[in-house]
PDB file of C-alpha atoms and ligand atoms in Angstrom:
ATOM      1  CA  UNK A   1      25.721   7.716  58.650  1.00 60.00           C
ATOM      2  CA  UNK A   2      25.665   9.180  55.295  1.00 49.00           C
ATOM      3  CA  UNK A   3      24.310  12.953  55.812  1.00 66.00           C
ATOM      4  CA  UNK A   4      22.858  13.451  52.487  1.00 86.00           C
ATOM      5  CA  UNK A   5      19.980  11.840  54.569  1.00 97.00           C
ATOM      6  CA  UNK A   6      17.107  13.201  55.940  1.00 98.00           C
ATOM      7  CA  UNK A   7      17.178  12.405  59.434  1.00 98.00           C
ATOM      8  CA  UNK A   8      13.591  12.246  61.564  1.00 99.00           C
ATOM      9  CA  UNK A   9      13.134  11.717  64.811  1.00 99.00           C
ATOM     10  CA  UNK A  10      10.070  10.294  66.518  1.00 99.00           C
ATOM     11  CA  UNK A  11       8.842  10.599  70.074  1.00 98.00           C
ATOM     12  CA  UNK A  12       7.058   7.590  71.443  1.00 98.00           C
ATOM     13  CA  UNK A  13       7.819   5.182  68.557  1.00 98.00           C
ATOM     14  CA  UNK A  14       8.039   2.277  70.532  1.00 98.00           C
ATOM     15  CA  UNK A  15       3.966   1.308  70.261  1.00 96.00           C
ATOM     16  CA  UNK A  16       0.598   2.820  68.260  1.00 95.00           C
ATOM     17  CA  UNK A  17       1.003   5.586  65.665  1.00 97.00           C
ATOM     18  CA  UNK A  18       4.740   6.537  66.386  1.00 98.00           C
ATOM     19  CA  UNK A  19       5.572   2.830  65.317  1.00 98.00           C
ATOM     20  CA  UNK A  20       3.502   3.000  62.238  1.00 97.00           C
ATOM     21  CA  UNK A  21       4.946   6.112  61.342  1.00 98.00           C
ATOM     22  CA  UNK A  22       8.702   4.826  62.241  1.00 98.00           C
ATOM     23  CA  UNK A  23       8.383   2.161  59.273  1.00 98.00           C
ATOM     24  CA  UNK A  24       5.972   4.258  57.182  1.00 98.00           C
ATOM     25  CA  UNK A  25       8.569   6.663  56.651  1.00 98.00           C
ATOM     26  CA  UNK A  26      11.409   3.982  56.762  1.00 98.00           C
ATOM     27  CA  UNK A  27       9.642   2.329  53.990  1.00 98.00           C
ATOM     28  CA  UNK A  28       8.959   5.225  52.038  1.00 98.00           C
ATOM     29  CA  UNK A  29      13.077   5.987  50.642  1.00 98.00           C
ATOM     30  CA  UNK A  30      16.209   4.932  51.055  1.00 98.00           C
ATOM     31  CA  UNK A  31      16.867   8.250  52.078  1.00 98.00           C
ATOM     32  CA  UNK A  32      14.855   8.561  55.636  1.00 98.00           C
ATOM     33  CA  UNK A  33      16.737   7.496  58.391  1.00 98.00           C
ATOM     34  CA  UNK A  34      14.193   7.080  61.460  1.00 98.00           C
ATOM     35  CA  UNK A  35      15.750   7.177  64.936  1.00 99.00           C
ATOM     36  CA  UNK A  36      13.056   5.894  66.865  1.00 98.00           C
ATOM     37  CA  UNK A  37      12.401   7.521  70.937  1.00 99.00           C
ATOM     38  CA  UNK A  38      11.566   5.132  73.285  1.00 98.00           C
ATOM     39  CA  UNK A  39      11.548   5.661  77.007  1.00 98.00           C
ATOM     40  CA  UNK A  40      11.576   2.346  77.706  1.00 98.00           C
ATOM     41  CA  UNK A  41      14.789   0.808  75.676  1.00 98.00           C
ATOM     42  CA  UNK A  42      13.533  -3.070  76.282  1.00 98.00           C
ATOM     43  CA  UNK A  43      10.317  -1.786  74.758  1.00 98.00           C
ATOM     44  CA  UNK A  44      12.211   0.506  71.829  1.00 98.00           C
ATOM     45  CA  UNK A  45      14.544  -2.781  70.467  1.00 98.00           C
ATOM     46  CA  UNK A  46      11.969  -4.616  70.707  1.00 98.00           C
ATOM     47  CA  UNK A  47      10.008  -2.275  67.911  1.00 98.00           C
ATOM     48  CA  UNK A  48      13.366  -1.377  66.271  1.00 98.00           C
ATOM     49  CA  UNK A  49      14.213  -4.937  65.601  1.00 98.00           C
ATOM     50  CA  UNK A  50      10.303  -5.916  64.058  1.00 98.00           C
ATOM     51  CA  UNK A  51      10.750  -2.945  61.686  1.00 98.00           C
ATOM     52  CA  UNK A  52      14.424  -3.735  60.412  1.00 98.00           C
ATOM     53  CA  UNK A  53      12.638  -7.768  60.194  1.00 98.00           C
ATOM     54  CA  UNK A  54      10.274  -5.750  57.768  1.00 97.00           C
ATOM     55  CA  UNK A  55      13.184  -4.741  55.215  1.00 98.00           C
ATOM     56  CA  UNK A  56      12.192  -1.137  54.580  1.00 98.00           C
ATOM     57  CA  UNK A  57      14.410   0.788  52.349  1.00 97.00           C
ATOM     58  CA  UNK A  58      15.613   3.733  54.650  1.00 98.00           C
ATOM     59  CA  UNK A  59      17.538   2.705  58.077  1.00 98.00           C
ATOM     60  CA  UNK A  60      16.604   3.286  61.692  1.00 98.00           C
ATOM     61  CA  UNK A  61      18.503   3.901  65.264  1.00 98.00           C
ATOM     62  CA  UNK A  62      16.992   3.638  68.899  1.00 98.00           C
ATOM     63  CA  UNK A  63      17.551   6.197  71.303  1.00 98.00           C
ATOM     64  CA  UNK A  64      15.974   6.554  74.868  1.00 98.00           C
ATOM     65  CA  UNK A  65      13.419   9.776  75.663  1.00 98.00           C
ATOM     66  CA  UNK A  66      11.306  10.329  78.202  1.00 98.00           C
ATOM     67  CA  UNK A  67      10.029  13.776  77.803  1.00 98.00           C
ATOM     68  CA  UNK A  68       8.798  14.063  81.251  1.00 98.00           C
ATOM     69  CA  UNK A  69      12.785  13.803  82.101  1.00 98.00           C
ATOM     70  CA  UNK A  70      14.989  16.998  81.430  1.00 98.00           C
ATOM     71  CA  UNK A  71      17.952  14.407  82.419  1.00 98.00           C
ATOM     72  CA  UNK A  72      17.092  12.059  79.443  1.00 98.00           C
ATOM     73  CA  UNK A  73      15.995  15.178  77.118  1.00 98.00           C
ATOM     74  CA  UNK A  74      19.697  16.878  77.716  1.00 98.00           C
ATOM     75  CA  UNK A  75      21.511  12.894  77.252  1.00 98.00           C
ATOM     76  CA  UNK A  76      19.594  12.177  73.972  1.00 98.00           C
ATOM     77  CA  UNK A  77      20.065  16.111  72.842  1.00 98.00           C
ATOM     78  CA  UNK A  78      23.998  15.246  73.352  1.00 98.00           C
ATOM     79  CA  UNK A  79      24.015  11.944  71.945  1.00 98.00           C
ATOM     80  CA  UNK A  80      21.889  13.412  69.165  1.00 98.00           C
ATOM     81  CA  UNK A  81      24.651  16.569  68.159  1.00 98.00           C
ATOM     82  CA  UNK A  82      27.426  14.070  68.167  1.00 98.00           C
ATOM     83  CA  UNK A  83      25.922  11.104  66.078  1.00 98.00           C
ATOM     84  CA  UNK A  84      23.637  12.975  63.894  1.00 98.00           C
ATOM     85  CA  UNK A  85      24.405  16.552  64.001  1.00 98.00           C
ATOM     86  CA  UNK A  86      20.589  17.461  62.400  1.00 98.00           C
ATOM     87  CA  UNK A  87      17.337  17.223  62.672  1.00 98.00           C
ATOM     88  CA  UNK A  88      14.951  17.283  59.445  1.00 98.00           C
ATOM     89  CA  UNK A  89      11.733  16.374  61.171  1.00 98.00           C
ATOM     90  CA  UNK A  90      11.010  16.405  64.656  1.00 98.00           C
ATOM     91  CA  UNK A  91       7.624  14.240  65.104  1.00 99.00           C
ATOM     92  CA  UNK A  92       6.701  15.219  68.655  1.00 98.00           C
ATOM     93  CA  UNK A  93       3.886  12.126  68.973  1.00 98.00           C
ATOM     94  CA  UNK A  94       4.670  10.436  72.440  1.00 98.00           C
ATOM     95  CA  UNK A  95       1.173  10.913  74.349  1.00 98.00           C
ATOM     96  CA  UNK A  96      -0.848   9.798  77.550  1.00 97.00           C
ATOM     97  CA  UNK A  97      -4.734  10.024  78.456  1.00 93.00           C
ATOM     98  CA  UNK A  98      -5.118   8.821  81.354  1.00 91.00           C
ATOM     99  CA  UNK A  99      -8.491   7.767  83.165  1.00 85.00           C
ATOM    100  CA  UNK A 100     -10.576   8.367  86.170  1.00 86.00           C
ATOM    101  CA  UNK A 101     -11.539  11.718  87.630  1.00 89.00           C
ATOM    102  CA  UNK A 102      -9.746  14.043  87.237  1.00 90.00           C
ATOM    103  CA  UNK A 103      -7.000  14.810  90.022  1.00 93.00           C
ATOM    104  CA  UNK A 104      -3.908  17.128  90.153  1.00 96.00           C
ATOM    105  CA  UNK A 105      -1.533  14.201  89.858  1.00 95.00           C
ATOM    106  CA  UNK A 106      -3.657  13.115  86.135  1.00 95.00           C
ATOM    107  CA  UNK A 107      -3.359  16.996  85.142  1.00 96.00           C
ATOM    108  CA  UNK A 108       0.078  16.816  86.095  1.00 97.00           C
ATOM    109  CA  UNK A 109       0.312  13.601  84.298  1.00 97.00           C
ATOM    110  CA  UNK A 110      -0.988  14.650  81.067  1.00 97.00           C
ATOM    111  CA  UNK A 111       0.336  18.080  81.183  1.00 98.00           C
ATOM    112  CA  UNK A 112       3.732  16.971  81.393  1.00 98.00           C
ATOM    113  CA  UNK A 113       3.794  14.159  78.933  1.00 98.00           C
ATOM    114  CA  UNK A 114       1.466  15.992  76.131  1.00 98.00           C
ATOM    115  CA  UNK A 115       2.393  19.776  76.465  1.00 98.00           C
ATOM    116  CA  UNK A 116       5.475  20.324  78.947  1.00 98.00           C
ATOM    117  CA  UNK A 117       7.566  17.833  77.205  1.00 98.00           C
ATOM    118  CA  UNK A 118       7.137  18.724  73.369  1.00 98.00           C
ATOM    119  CA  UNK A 119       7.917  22.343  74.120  1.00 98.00           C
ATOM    120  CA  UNK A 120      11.038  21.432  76.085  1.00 98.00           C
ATOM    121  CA  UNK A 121      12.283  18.735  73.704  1.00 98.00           C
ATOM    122  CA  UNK A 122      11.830  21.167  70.839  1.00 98.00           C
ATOM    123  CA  UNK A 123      13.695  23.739  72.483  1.00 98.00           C
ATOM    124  CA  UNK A 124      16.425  21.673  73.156  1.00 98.00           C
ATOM    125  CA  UNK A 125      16.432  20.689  70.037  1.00 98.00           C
ATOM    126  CA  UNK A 126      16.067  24.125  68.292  1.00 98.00           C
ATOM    127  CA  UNK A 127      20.303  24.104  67.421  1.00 98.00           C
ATOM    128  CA  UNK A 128      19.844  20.558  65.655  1.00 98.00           C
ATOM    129  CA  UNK A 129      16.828  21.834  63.667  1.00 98.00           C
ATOM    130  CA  UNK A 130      18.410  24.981  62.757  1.00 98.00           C
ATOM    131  CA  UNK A 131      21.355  23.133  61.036  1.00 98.00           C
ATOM    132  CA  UNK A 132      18.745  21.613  58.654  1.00 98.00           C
ATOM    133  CA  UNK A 133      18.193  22.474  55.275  1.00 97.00           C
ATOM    134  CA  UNK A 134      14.283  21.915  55.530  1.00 97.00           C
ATOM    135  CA  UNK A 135      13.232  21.552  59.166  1.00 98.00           C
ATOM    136  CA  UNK A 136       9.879  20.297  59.808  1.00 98.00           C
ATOM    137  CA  UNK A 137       8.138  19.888  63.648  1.00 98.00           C
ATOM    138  CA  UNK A 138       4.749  18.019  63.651  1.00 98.00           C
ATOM    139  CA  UNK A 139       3.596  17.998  66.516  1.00 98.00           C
ATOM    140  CA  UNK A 140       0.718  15.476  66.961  1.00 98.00           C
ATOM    141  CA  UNK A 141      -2.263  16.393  68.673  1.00 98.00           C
ATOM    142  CA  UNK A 142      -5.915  15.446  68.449  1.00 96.00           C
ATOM    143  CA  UNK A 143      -8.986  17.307  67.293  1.00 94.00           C
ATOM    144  CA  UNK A 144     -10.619  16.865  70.920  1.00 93.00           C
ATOM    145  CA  UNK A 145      -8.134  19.645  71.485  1.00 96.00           C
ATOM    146  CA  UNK A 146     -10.386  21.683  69.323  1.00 95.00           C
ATOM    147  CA  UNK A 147     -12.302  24.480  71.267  1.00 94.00           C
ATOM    148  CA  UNK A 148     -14.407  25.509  68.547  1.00 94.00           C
ATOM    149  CA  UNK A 149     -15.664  22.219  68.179  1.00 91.00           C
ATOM    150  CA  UNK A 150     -16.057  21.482  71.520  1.00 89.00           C
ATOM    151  CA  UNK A 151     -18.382  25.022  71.949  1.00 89.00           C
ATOM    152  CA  UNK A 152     -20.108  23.777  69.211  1.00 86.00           C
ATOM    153  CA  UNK A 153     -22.914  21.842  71.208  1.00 81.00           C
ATOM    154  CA  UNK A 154     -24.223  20.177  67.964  1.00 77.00           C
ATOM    155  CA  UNK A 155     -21.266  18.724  67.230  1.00 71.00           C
ATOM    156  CA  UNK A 156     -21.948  14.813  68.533  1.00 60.00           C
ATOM    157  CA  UNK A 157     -18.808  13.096  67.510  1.00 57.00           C
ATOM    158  CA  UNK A 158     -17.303  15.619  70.425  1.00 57.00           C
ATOM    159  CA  UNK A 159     -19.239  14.582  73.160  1.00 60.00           C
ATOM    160  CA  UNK A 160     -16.740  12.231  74.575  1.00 66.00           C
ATOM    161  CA  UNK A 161     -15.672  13.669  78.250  1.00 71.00           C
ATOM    162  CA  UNK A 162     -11.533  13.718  78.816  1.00 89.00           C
ATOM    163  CA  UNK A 163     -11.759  16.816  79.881  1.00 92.00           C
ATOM    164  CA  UNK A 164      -7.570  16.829  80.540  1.00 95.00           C
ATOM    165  CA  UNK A 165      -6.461  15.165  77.829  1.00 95.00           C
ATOM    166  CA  UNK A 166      -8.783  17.825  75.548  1.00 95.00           C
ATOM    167  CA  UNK A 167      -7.106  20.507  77.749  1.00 97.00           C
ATOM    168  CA  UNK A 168      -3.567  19.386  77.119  1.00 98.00           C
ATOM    169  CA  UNK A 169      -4.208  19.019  73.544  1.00 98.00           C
ATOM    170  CA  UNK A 170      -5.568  22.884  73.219  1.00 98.00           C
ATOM    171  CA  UNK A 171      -2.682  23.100  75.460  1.00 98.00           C
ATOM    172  CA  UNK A 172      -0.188  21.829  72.704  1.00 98.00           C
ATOM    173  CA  UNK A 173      -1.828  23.726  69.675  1.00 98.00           C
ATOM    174  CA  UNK A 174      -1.459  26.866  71.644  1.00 98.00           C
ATOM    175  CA  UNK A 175       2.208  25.754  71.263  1.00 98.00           C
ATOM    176  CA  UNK A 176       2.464  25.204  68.302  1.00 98.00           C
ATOM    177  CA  UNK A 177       1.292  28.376  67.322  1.00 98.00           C
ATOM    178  CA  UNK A 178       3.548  30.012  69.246  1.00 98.00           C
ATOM    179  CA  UNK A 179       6.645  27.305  68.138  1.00 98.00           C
ATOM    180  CA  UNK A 180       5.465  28.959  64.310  1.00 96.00           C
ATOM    181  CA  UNK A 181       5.334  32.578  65.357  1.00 96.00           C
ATOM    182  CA  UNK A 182       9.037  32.514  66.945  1.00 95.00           C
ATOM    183  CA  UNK A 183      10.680  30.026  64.156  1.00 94.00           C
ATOM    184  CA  UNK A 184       9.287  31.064  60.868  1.00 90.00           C
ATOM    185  CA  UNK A 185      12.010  33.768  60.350  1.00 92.00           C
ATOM    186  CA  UNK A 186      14.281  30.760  59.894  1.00 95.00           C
ATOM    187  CA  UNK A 187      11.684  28.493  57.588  1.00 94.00           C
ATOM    188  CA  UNK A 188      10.882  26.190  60.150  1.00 97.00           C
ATOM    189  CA  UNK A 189       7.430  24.123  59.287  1.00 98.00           C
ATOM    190  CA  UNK A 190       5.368  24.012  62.137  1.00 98.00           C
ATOM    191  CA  UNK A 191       1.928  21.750  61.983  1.00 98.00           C
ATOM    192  CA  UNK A 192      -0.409  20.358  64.595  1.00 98.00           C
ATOM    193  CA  UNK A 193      -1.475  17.113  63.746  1.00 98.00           C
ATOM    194  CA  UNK A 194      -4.437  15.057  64.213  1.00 98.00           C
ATOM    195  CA  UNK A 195      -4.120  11.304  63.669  1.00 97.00           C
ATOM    196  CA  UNK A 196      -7.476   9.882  63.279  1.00 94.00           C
ATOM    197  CA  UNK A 197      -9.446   8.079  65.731  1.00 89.00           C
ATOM    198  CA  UNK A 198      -7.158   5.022  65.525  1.00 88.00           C
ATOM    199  CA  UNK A 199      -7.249   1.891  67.744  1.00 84.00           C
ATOM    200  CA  UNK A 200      -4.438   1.810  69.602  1.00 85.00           C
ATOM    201  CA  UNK A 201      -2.458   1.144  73.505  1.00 84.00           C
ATOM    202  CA  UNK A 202      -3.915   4.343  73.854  1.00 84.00           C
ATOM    203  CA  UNK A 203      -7.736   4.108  73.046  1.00 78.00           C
ATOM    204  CA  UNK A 204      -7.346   0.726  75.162  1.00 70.00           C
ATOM    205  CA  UNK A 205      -9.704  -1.238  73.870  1.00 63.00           C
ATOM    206  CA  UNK A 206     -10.152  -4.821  71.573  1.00 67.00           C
ATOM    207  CA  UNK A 207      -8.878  -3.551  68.081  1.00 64.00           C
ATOM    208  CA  UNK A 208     -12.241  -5.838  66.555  1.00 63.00           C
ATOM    209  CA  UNK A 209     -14.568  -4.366  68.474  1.00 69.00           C
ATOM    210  CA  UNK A 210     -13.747  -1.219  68.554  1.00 67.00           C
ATOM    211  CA  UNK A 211     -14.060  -1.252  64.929  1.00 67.00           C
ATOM    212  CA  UNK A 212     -17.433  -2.172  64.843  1.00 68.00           C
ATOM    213  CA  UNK A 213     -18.330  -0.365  67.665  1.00 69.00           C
ATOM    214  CA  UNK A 214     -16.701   3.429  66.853  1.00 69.00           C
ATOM    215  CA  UNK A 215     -15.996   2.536  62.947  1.00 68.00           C
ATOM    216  CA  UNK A 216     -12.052   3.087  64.950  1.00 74.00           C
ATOM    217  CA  UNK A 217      -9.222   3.247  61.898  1.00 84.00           C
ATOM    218  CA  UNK A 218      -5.915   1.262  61.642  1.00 86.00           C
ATOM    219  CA  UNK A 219      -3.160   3.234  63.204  1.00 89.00           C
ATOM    220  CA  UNK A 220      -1.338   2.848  59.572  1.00 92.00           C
ATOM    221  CA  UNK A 221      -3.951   5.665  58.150  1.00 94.00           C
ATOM    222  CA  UNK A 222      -2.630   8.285  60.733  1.00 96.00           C
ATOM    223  CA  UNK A 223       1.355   7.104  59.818  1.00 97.00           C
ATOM    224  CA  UNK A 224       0.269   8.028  56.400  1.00 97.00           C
ATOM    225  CA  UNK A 225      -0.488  11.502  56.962  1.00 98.00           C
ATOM    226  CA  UNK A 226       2.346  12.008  58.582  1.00 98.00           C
ATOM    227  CA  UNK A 227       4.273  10.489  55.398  1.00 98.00           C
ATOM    228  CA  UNK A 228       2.313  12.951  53.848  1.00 98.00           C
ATOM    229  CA  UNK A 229       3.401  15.971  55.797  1.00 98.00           C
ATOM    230  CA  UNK A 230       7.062  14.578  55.970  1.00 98.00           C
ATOM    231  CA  UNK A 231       6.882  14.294  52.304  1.00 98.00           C
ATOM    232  CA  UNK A 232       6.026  18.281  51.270  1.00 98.00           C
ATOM    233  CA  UNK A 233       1.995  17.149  50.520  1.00 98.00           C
ATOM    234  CA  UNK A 234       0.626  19.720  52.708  1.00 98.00           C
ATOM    235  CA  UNK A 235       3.102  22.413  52.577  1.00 98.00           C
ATOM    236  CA  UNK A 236       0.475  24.869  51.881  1.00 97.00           C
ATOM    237  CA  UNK A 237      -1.377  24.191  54.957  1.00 98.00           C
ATOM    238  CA  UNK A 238       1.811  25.245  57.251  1.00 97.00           C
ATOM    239  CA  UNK A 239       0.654  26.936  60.927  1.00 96.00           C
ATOM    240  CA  UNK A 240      -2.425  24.980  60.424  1.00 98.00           C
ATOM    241  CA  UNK A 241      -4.182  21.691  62.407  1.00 98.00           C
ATOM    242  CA  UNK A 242      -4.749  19.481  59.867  1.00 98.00           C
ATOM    243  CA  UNK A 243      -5.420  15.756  59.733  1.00 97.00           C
ATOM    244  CA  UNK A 244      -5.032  12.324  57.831  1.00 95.00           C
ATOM    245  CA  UNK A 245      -7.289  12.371  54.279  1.00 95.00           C
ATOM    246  CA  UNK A 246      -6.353  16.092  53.740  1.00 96.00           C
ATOM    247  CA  UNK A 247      -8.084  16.862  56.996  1.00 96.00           C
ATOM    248  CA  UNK A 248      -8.579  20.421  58.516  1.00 97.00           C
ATOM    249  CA  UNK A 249      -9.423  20.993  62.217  1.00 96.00           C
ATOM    250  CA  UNK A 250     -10.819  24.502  63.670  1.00 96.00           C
ATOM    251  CA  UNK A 251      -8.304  25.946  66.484  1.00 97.00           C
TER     252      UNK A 251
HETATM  253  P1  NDP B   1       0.097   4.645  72.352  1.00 91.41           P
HETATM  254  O1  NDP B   1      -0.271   4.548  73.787  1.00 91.41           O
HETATM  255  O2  NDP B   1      -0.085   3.449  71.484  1.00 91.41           O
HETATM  256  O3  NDP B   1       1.612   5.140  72.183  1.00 91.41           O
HETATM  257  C1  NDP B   1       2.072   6.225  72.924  1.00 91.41           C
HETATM  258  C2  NDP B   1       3.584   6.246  72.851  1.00 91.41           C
HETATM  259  O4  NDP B   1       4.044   7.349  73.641  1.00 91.41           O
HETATM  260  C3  NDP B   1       4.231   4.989  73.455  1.00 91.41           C
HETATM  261  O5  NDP B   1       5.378   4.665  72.743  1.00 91.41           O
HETATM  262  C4  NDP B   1       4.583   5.446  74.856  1.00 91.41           C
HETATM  263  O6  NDP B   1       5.653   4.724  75.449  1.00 91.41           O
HETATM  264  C5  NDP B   1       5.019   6.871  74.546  1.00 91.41           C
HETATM  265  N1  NDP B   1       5.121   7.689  75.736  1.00 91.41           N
HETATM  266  C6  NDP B   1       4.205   7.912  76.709  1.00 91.41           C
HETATM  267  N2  NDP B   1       4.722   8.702  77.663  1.00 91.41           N
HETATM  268  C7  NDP B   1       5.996   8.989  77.280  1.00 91.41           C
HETATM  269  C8  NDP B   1       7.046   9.750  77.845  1.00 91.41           C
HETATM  270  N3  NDP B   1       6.918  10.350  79.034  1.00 91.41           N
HETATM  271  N4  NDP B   1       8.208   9.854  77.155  1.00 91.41           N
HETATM  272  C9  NDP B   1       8.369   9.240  75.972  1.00 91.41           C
HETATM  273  N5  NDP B   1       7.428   8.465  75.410  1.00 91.41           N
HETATM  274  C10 NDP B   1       6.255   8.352  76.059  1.00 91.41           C
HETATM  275  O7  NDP B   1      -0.752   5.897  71.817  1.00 91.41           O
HETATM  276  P2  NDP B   1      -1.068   6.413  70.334  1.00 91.41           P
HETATM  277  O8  NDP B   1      -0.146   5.838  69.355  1.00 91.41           O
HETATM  278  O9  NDP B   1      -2.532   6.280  70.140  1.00 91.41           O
HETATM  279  O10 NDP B   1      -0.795   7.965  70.546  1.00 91.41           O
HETATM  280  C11 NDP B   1       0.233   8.682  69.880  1.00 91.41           C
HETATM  281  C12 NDP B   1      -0.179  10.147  69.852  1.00 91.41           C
HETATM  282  O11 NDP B   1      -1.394  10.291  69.087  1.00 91.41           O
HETATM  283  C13 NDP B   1      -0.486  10.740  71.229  1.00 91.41           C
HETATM  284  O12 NDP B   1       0.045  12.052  71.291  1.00 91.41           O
HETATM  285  C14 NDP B   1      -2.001  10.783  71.252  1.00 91.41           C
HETATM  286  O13 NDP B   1      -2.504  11.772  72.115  1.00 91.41           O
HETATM  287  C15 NDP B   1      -2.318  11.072  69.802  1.00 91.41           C
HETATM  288  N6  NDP B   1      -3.680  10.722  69.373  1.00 91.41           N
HETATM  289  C16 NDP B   1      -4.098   9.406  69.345  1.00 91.41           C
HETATM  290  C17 NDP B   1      -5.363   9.102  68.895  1.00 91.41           C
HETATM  291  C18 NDP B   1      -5.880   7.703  68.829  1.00 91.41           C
HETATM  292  O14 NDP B   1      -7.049   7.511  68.436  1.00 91.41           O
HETATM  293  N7  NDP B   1      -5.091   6.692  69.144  1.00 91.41           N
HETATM  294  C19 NDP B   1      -6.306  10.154  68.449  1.00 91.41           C
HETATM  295  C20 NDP B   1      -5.760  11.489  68.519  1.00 91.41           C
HETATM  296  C21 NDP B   1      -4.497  11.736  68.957  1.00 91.41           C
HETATM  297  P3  NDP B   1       5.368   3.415  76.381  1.00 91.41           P
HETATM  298  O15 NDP B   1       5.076   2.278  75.427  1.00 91.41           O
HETATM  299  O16 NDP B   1       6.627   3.262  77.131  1.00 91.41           O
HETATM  300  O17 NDP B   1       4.185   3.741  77.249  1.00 91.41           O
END
């Protein structure tokens, strides 16, 4: 691959935002080349070969991630150095919330997936960053991670319960406030990122309907910020938790 291009790679692009954002970014310059995660490869070609169908103007690769599994971390982080050699942006977006009472195996669950496995991946990933000219982590969170907002007892849109998913997601801005404090002396941008209430695998439910029911956006709206982001738009708002439509969340 030529490597005057800026290479991004995206967790969980298989499915919901992390697809959107795989041919958002695809489509936005021949100069992007997308390697789409997927932990489960079936799933991952699948995705790849839909976007390719869509022509964009910048290329894309599969590669298998789980980020629960140091064993696949360490593989793709090897397959990664040899193929690629850099990392320009590292979108850290693979997620779970899970339902039902909470239990140790769903904070397990959840911890693992949404904070255990973005810090690991970026560390392993740290040399591959470092070798970029512009490096860039986003790491995508949600603004039910928000504990201002969820001390704030008039806020209503907050009153959904998920009380381990909004942990994890504190959890993972905590992170990336510490992933900024220990890599800005080598101009690393750091952001957590909120997507949007977007219909999705995730949110589970019919797309129509949820629509009407939550006024729920298109998935495509969150890939855009991200564009955004990718694309130097909010480079003022670096170490901060910001969100599609020039969003900003409180810590
Ligand atoms: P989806 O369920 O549609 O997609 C999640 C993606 O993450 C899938 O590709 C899934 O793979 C992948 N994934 C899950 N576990 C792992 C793992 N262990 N290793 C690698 N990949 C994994 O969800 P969304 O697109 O909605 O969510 C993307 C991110 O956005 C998440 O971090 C979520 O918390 C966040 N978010 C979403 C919001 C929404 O309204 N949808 C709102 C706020 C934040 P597979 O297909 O194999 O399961």
């Amino acid at each position: 691959m030529a490597s005057n291009k800026r290479v991004i790679l995206i967790t969980g692009a298989n499915a919901g935002i992390g697809y959107d954002t795989s041919y958002a970014l695809a489509a936005a310059s021949p100069n992007n080349h997308i390697i789409m995660a997927a932990r489960n490869v079936e799933k991952g070609e699948k995705a790849l070969k839909e976007i390719q169908a869509r022509k964009p103007q910048g290329s894309l690769s599969l590669i298998q991630l789980d980020v629960t599994s140091d064993d696949s971390i360490a593989a793709a982080t090897k397959k990664l150095t040899s193929d690629f050699g850099v990392i320009d942006v590292l979108v850290n977006n693979a997620g779970i919330a899970m339902h039902g009472e909470p239990s140790r195996e769903i904070l397990r669950s959840t911890f693992e997936t949404n904070v255990f496995g973005v810090m690991l991946l970026t560390q392993a990933l740290l040399p591959l960053l470092k070798t970029s000219k512009d490096p860039r982590v986003i790491n995508v969170s949600s603004g039910l991670g928000s504990i201002t907002n969820r001390t704030d007892l008039n806020c209503d849109y907050y009153n959904l319960s998920a009380d381990v998913y909004r942990m994890s997601k504190a959890a993972l801005n905590m992170l990336s406030a510490c992933q900024f404090f220990h890599c800005k002396d080598w101009g690393c941008k750091i952001w957590a990122y909120c997507p949007g209430y977007v219909v999705t695998d995730l949110t589970g439910a019919d797309e129509r309907q949820l629509r009407i029911d939550t006024g729920a956006d298109s998935s495509e709206t969150s890939a855009q910020g991200i564009l955004e982001i990718v694309e130097g738009k909010r480079d003022g708002e670096v170490n901060m938790f910001i969100g599609r439509y020039g969003q900003r969340y409180p810590w």
